[in-house]
Coordinates of C-alpha atoms and ligand atoms in Angstrom, one line a residue:
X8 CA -11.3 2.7 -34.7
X9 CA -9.3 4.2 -32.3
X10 CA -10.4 7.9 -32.6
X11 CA -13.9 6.9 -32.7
X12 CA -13.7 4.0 -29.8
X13 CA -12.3 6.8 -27.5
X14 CA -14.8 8.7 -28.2
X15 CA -17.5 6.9 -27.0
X16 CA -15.8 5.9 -23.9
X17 CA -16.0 8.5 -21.5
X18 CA -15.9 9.1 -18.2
X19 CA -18.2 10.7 -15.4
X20 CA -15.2 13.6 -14.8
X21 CA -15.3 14.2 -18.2
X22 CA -18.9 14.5 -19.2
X23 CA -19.9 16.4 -16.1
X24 CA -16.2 18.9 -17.0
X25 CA -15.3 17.7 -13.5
X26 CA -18.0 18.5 -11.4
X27 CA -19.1 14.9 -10.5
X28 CA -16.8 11.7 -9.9
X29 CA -17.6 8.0 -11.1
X30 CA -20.5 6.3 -9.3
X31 CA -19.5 2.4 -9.1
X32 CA -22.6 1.6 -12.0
X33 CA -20.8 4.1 -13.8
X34 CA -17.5 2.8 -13.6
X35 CA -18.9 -1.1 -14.5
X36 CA -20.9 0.7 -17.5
X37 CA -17.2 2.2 -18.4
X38 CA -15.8 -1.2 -18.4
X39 CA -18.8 -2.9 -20.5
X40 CA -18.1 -0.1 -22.6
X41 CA -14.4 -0.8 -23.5
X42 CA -15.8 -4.7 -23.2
X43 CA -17.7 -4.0 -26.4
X44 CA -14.6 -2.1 -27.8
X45 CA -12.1 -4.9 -27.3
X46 CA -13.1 -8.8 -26.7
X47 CA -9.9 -9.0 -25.0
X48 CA -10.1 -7.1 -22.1
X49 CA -11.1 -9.4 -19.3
X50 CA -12.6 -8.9 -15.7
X51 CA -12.7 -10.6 -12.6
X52 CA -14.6 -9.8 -9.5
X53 CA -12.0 -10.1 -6.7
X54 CA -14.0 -9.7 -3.8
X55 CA -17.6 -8.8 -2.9
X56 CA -18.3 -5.6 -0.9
X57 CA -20.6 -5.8 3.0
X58 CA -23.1 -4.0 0.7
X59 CA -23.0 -6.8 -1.8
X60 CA -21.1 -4.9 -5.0
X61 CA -19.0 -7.5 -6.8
X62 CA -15.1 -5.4 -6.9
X63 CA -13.8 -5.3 -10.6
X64 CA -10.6 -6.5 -11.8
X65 CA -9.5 -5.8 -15.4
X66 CA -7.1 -7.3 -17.1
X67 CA -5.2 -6.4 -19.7
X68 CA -2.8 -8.4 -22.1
X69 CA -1.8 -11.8 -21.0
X70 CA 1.3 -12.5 -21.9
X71 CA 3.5 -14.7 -19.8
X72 CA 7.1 -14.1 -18.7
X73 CA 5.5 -10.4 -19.0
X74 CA 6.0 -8.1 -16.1
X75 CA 2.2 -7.4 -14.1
X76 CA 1.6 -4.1 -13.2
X77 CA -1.7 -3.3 -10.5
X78 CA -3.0 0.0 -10.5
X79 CA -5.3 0.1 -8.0
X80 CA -7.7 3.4 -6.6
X81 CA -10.8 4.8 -4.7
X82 CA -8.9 2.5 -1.4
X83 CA -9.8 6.0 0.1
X84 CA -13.2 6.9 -1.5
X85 CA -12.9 10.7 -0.6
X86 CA -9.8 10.4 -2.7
X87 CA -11.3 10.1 -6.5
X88 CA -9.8 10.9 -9.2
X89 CA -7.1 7.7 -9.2
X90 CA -10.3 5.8 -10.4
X91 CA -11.6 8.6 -12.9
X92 CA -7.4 8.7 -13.7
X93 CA -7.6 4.3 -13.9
X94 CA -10.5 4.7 -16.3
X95 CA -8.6 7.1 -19.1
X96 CA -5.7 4.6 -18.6
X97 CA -8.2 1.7 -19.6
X98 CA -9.0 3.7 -22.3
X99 CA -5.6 4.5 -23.7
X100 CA -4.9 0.9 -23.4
X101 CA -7.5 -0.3 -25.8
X102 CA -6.5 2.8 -27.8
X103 CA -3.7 4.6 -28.1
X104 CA -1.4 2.5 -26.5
X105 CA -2.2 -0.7 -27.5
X106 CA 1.3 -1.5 -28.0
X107 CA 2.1 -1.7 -23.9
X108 CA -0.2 -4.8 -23.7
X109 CA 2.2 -6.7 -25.7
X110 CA 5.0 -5.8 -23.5
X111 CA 3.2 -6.3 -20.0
X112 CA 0.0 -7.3 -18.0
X113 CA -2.2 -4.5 -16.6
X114 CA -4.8 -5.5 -14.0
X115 CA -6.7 -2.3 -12.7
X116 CA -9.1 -2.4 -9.6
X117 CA -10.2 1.4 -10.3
X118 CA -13.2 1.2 -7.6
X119 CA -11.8 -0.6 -4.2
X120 CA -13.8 0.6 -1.9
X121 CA -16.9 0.3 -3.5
X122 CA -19.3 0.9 -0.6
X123 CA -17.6 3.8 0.4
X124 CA -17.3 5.4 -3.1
X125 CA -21.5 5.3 -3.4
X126 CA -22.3 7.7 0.2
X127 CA -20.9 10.5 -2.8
X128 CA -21.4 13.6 -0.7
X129 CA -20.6 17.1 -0.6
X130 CA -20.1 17.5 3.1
X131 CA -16.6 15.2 2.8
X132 CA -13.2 16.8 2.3
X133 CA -14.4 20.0 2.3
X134 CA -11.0 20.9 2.2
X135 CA -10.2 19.3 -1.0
X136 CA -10.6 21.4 -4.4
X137 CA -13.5 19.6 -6.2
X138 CA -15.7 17.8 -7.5
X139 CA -17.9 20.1 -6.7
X140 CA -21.0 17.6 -6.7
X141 CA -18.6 15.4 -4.2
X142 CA -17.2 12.7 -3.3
X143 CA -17.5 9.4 -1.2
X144 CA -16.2 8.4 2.3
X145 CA -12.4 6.8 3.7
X146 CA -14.3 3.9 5.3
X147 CA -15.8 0.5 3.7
X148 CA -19.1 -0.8 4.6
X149 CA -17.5 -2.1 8.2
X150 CA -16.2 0.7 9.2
X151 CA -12.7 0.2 8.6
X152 CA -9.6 2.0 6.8
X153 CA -8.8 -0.4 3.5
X154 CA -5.4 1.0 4.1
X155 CA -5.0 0.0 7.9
X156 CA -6.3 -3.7 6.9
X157 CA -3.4 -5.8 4.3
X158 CA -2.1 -7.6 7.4
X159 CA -5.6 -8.5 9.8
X160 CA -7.2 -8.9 6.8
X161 CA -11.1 -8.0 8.7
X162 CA -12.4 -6.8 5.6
X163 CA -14.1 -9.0 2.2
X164 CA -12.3 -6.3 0.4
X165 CA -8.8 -6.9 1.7
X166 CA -8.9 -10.1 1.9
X167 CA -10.1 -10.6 -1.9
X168 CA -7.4 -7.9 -2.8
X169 CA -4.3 -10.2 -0.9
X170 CA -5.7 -13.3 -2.1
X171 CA -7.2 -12.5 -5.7
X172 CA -4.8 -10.3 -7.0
X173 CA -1.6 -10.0 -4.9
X174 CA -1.2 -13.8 -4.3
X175 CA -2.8 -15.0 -7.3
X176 CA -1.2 -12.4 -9.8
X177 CA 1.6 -11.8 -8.1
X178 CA 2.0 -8.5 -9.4
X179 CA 5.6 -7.1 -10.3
X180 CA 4.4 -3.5 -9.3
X181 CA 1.3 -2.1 -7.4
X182 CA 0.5 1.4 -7.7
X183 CA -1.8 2.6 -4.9
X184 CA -3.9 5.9 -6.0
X185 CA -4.7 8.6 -3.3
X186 CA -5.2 12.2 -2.8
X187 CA -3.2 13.8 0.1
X188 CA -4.8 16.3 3.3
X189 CA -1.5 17.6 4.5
X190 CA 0.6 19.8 4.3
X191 CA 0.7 23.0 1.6
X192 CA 4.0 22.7 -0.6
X193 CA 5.0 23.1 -4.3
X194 CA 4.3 19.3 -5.9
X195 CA 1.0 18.0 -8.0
X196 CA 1.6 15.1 -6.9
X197 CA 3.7 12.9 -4.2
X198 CA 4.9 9.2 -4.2
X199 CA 6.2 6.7 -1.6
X200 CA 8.5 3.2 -2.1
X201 CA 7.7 0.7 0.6
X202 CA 8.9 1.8 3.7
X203 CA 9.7 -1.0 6.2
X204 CA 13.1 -2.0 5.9
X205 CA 12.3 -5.7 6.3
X206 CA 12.0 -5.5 2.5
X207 CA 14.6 -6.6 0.4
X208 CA 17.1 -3.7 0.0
X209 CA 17.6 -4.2 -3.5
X210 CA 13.8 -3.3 -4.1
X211 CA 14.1 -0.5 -2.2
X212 CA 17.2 0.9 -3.6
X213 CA 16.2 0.5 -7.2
X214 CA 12.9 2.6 -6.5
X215 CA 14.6 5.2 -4.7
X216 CA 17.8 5.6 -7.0
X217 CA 16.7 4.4 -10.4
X218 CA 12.4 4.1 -11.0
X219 CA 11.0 7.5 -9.1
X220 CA 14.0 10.0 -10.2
X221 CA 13.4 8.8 -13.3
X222 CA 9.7 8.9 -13.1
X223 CA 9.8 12.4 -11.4
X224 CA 12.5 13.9 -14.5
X225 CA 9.6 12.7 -16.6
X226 CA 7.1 14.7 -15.0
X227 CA 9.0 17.5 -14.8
X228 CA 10.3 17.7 -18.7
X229 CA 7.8 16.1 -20.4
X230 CA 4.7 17.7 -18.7
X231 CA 6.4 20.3 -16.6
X232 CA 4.9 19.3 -12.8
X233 CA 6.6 19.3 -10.1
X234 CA 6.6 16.2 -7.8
X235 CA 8.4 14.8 -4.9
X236 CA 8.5 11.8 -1.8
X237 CA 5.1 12.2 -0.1
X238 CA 5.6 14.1 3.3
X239 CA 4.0 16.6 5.3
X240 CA 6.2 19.7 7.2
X241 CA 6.3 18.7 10.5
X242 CA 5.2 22.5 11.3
X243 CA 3.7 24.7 7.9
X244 CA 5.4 27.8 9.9
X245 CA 8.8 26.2 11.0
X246 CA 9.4 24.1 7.6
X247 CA 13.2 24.1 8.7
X248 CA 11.8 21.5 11.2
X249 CA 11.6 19.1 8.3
X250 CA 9.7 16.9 5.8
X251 CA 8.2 13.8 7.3
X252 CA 6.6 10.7 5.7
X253 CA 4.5 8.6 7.0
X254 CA 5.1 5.2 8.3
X255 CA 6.7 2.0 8.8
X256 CA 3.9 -0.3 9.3
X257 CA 2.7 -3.0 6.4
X258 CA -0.6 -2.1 7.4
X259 CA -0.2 0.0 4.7
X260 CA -0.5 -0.9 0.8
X261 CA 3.0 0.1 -0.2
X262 CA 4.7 -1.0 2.7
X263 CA 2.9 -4.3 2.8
X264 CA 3.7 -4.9 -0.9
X265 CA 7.1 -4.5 0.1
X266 CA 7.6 -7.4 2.5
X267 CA 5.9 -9.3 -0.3
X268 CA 9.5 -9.1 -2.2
X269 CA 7.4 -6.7 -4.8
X270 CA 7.7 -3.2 -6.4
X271 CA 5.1 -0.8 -4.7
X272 CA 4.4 3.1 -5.7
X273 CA 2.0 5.1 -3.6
X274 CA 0.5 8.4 -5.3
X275 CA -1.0 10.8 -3.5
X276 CA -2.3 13.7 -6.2
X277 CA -2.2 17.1 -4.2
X278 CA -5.5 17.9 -2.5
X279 CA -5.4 21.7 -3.0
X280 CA -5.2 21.8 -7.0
X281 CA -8.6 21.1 -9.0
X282 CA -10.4 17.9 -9.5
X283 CA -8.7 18.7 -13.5
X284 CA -5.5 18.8 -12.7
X285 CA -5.3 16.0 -9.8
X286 CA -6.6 13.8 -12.6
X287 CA -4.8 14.7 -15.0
X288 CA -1.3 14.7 -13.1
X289 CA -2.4 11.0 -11.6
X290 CA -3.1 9.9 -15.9
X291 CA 0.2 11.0 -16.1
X292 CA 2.3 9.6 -13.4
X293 CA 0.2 6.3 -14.2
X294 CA 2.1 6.8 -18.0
X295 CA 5.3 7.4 -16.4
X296 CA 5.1 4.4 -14.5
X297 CA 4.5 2.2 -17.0
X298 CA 6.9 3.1 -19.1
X299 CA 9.8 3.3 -16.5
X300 CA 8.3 -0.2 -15.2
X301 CA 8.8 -1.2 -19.2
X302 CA 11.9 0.3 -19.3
X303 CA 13.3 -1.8 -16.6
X304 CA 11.8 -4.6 -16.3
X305 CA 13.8 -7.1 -16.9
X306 CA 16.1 -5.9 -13.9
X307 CA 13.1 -5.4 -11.9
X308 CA 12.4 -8.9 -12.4
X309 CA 15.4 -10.4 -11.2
X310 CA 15.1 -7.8 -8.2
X311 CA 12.3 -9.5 -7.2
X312 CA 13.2 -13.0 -7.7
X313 CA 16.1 -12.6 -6.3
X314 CA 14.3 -10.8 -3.1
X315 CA 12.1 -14.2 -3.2
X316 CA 15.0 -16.4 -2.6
X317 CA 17.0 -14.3 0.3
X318 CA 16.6 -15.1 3.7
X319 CA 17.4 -12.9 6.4
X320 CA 18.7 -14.4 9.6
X321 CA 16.8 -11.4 11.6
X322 CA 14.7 -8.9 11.1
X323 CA 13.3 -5.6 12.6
X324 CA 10.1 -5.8 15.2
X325 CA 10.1 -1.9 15.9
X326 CA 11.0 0.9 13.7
X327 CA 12.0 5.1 14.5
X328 CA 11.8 7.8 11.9
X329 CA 15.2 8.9 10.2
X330 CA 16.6 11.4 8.0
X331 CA 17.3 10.2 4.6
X332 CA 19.2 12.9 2.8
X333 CA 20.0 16.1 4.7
X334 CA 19.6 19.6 3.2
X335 CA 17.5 18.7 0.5
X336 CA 15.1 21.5 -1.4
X337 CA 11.7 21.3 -0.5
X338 CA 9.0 23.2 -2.0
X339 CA 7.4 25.2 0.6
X340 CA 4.2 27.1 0.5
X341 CA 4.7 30.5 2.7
X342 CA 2.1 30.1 5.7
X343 CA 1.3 32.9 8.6
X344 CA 0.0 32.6 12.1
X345 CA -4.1 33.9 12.3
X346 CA -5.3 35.3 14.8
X347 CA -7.5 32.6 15.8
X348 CA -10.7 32.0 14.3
X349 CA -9.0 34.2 11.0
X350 CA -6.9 31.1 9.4
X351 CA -7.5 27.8 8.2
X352 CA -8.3 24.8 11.1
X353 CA -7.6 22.0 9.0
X354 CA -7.6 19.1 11.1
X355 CA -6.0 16.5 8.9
X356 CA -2.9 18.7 8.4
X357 CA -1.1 18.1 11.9
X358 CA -0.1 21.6 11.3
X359 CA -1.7 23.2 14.2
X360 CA -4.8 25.2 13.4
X361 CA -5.4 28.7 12.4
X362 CA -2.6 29.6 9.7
X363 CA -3.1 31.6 6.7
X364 CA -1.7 29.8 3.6
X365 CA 0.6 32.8 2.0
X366 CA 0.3 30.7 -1.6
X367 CA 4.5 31.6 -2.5
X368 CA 6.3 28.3 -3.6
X369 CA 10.1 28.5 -2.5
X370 CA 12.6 25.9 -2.2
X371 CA 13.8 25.6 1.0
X372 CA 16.9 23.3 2.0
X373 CA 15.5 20.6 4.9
X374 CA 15.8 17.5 6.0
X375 CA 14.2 15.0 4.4
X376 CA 12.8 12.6 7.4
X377 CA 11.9 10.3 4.6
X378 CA 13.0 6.7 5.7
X379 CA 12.6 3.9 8.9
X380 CA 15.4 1.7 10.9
X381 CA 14.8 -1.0 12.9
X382 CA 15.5 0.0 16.7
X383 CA 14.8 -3.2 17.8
X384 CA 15.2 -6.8 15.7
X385 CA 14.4 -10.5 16.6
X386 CA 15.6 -13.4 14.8
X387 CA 13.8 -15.0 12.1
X388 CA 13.4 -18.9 13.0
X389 CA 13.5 -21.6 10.9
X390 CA 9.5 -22.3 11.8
X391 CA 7.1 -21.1 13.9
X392 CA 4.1 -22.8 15.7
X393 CA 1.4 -21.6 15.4
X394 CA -2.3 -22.7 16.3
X395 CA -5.9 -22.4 14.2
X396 CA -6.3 -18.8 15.5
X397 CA -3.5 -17.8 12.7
X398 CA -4.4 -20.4 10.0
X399 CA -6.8 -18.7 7.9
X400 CA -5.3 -15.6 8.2
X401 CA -1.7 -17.1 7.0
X402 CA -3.4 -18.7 4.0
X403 CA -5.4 -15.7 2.8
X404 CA -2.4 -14.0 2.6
X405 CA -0.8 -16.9 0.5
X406 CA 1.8 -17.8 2.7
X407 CA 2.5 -21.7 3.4
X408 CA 1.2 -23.4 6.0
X409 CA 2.0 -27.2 6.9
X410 CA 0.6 -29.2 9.7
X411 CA 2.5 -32.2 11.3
X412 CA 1.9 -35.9 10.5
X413 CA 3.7 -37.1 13.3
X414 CA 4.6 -36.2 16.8
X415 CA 8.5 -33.9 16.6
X416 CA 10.6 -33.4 19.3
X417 CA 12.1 -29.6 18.8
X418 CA 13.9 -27.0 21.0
X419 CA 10.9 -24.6 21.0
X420 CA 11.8 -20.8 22.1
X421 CA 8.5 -19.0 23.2
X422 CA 8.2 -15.7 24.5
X423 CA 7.7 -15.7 28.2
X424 CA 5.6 -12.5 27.9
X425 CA 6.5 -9.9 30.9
X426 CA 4.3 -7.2 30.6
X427 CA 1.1 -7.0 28.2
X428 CA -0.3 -3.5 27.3
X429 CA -3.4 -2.7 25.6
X430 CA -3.1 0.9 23.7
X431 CA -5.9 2.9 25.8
X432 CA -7.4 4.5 22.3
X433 CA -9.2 1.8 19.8
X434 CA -8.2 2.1 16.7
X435 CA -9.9 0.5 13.7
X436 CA -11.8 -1.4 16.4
X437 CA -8.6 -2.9 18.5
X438 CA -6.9 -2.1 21.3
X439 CA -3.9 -2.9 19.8
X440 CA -1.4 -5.2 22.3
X441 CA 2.2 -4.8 22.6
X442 CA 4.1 -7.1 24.8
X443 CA 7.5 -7.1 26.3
X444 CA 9.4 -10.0 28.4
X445 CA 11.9 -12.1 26.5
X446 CA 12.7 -15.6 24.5
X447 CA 13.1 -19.0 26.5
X448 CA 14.0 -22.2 25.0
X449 CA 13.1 -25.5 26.2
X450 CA 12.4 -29.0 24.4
X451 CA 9.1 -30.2 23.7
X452 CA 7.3 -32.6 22.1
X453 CA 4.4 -31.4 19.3
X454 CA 1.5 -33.5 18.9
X455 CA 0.8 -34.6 15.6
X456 CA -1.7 -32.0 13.7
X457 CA 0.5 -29.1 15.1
X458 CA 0.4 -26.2 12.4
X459 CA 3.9 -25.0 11.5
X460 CA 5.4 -21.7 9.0
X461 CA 8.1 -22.4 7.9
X462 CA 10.4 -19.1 6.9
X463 CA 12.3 -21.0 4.0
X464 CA 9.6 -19.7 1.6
X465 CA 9.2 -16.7 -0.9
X466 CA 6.6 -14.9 1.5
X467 CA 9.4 -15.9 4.9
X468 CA 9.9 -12.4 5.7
X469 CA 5.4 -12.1 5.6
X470 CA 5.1 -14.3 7.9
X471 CA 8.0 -13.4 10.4
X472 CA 6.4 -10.0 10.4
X473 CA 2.8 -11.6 11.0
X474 CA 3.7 -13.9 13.5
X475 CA 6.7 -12.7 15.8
X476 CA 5.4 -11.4 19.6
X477 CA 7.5 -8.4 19.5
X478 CA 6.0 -7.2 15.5
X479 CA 4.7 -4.1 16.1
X480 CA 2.0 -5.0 13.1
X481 CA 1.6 -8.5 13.7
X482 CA -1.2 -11.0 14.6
X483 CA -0.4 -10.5 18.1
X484 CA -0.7 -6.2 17.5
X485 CA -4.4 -7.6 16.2
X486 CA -5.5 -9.0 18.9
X487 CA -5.6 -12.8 17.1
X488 CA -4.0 -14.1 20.7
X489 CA -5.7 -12.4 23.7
X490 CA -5.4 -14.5 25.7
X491 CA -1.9 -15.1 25.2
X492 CA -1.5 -18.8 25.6
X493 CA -0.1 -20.0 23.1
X494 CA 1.4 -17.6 21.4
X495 CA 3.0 -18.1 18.0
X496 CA 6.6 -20.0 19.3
X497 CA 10.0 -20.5 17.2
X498 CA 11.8 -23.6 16.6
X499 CA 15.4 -22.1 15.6
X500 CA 17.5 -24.5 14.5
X501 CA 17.0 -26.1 11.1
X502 CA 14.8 -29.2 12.1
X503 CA 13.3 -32.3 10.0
X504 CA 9.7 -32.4 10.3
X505 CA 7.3 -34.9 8.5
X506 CA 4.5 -32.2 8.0
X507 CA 1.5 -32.0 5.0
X508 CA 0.9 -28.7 3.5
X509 CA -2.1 -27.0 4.3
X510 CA -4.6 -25.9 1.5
X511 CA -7.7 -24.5 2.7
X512 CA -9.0 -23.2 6.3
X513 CA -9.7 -26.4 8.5
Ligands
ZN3 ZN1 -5.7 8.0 1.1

């Protein structure tokens, strides 16, 4: 059956030889399709779209005590082929490799941003090599960047995604499908860990010293592509300057998987090589993964539980840029100044317009800006107060919420807030707030029906990062508390408190 069931399953890059990506009825036909194949394969709709499309979640194998792996792509729907790349994988799975579904749980989401993925046009990411017929837009149905939204949550998308598939599956490893703009170097494809270093170090370490070398040997020996940490050269024409990633901020996918004490791998296929070949390098990272994630994933396992049960007494609230490894080789591609007008303006790039791309690959010893310290931490309480404003927010996100059900006398410390800034340029809508001034304790009495987080839970270093005045990501960032009274407090010291757990928005 095999040969024949892959046969009939194929996708929109592959019967229009990569001129055309998947349209969302073609990527639920897809899924009917491999439906019919298998009676196994299961799917969930974890969230529904502004525009009304029911999101897809496929599952397959089931087993328990099994390590869960999320692929998840289109967050970004100028950025396609992760969900044409999701689709073979489907395939192979009710295929060829049957045999992984024994050994874990897949659940793909190949079409996130659904509503952005159908206004398909050829006038997006005109930079981008292919498809030629196009391809859809960054922004949902709102407005607003999927990948700016895991902590505020404004989106049905997101908030389906944190609550219907991160909280409910609880997935070991989420791999996050994109295509870069940036800079022009040597590597089909890049990858990120989470960044922020409130994650638990040993998730962090075991990505960055054991699963992507590993992973990036693979891709090198067994299908000869070269691929590195996602970063951009701080200047194309002064690449000594350095190899920058991103950032710190759980705002994003990987990062915000990270402080959920999970495994997270960004992929970013390299914008300037064919629709093909960004396809095909994604299909084959998404391989590698698996089988380095099946490899280890027994360790990986007690990584994360072990991450679940630590609990740091402080924590970082702001973040720098720092060099991870010095003198490293970084592919460079050869660029020249233009004579303005002459070059490429590429305004995603950051690399100053008008440079002609000299298309010579050389490695080039750097430094590789690839990781974040905190420059500023806070301690983590043992509770905070918080009121309605944060409930639904903190329960979307699967984090525990209890409310009082009697009066408590505590030594509260709030922030006696100094100064209050707005940032001048909105951004997804906000003008984000960052505060300064400082912690005061006093002792107070709260009423009975007072909503309390306590940190002593799995998702503790979550909700520190949501809910601390000084988090420059937090509820606070958001806007949740203009007008600043209250504002999320601490009770520090280890208090008893006769409280009910919350289980739905009051
Ligand atoms: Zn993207």
């Amino acid at each position: 059956m095999s040969a024949m069931a892959a046969g009939l399953l194929r996708t929109t890059a592959e019967t229009s030889d990569y001129k055309s990506t998947s349209r969302y009825d073609d990527v639920i036909a897809f899924i009917h399709a491999v439906q019919k194949i298998d009676p196994e394969i299961r799917v969930e709709t974890f969230a529904t779209t502004t525009e009304g499309r029911a999101l897809p979640l496929v599952i397959v194998g089931s087993g328990r005590k099994k390590p869960i792996v999320f692929i998840m792509a289109n967050i970004h729907a100028g950025e396609v082929e992760g969900k044409e790349a999701a689709q073979m994988l489907l395939r192979d799975l009710v295929t060829t490799h049957r045999k992984l579904r024994e050994r874990m749980t897949i659940l793909i989401a190949p079409i996130y941003n659904a509503d952005g993925n159908e206004k398909i046009s050829t006038t997006h990411r005109t930079t981008q090599v292919g498809p030629v017929n196009g391809v859809g837009v960054r922004e949902n149905g709102q407005g607003l960047d999927l990948n700016r939204d895991y902590m505020k949550l404004e989106s049905p998308e997101a908030r389906g995604l944190v609550a219907n598939v991160l909280a409910r599956w609880d997935p070991l490893v989420t791999i996050d499908l994109h295509t870069t703009n940036g800079s022009y170097h040597g590597y089909q494809l890049t990858y990120a860990p989470p960044l922020n270093p409130n994650a638990d170090a040993r998730i962090i370490a075991f990505e960055r010293e054991t699963l992507l070398p590993e992973i990036r040997e693979r891709m090198k020996k067994r299908h000869g592509k070269e691929t590195y940490y996602y970063g951009n050269f701080v200047d194309q024409l002064e690449p000594e300057k350095g190899w920058y990633t991103f950032d710190n901020r759980p705002r994003f996918g990987n990062n915000y998987a990270g402080l959920r004490n999970r495994f997270a791998i960004l992929s970013e296929a390299y914008s300037y090589i064919d629709f093909r070949a960004r396809v095909e390098v994604t299909h084959q990272f998404l391989h590698e993964i698996l089988r380095a994630v099946d490899k280890h994933a027994q360790k990986m396992m007690r990584i994360a539980a072990a991450a679940d049960e630590a609990r740091p007494k402080t924590a970082g609230v702001r973040f720098e840029i720092k060099p991870w490894r010095k003198s490293v080789p970084i592919l460079w591609e050869s660029a020249t100044r233009a004579e303005p007008g002459e070059g490429i303006a590429n305004p995603d790039t950051g690399n100053g317009p008008d440079i002609i791309r000299g298309g010579k690959i050389t490695p080039l010893k750097m430094t590789d800006y690839g990781i974040f310290a905190a420059t500023e931490k806070s301690d983590v309480p043992y509770a905070f107060v918080v009121d309605k404003r944060a409930v639904a927010n903190l329960l979307t996100h699967g984090i525990v919420v209890e409310r009082l059900s009697a009066p408590a006398n505590v030594r509260l410390s709030e922030f006696a807030v100094a100064k209050s800034e707005h940032a001048e340029k909105p951004f997804q809508k906000h003008n984000e707030v960052t505060l300064t001034g400082k912690w005061k304790d006093r002792d107070a009495t709260l009423d009975e029906g007072t909503f309390i987080v306590r940190t002593d839970q799995p998702l503790g270093r979550l909700a520190f990062y949501l809910l601390d005045a000084r988090s420059d990501d937090g509820l606070v960032e958001w806007n949740f508390f203009e007008d600043l009274v209250p504002l999320p407090a601490k009770i520090m010291k280890r208090t008893p408190l006769v409280a009910t757990v919350v289980r739905a928005a009051e």
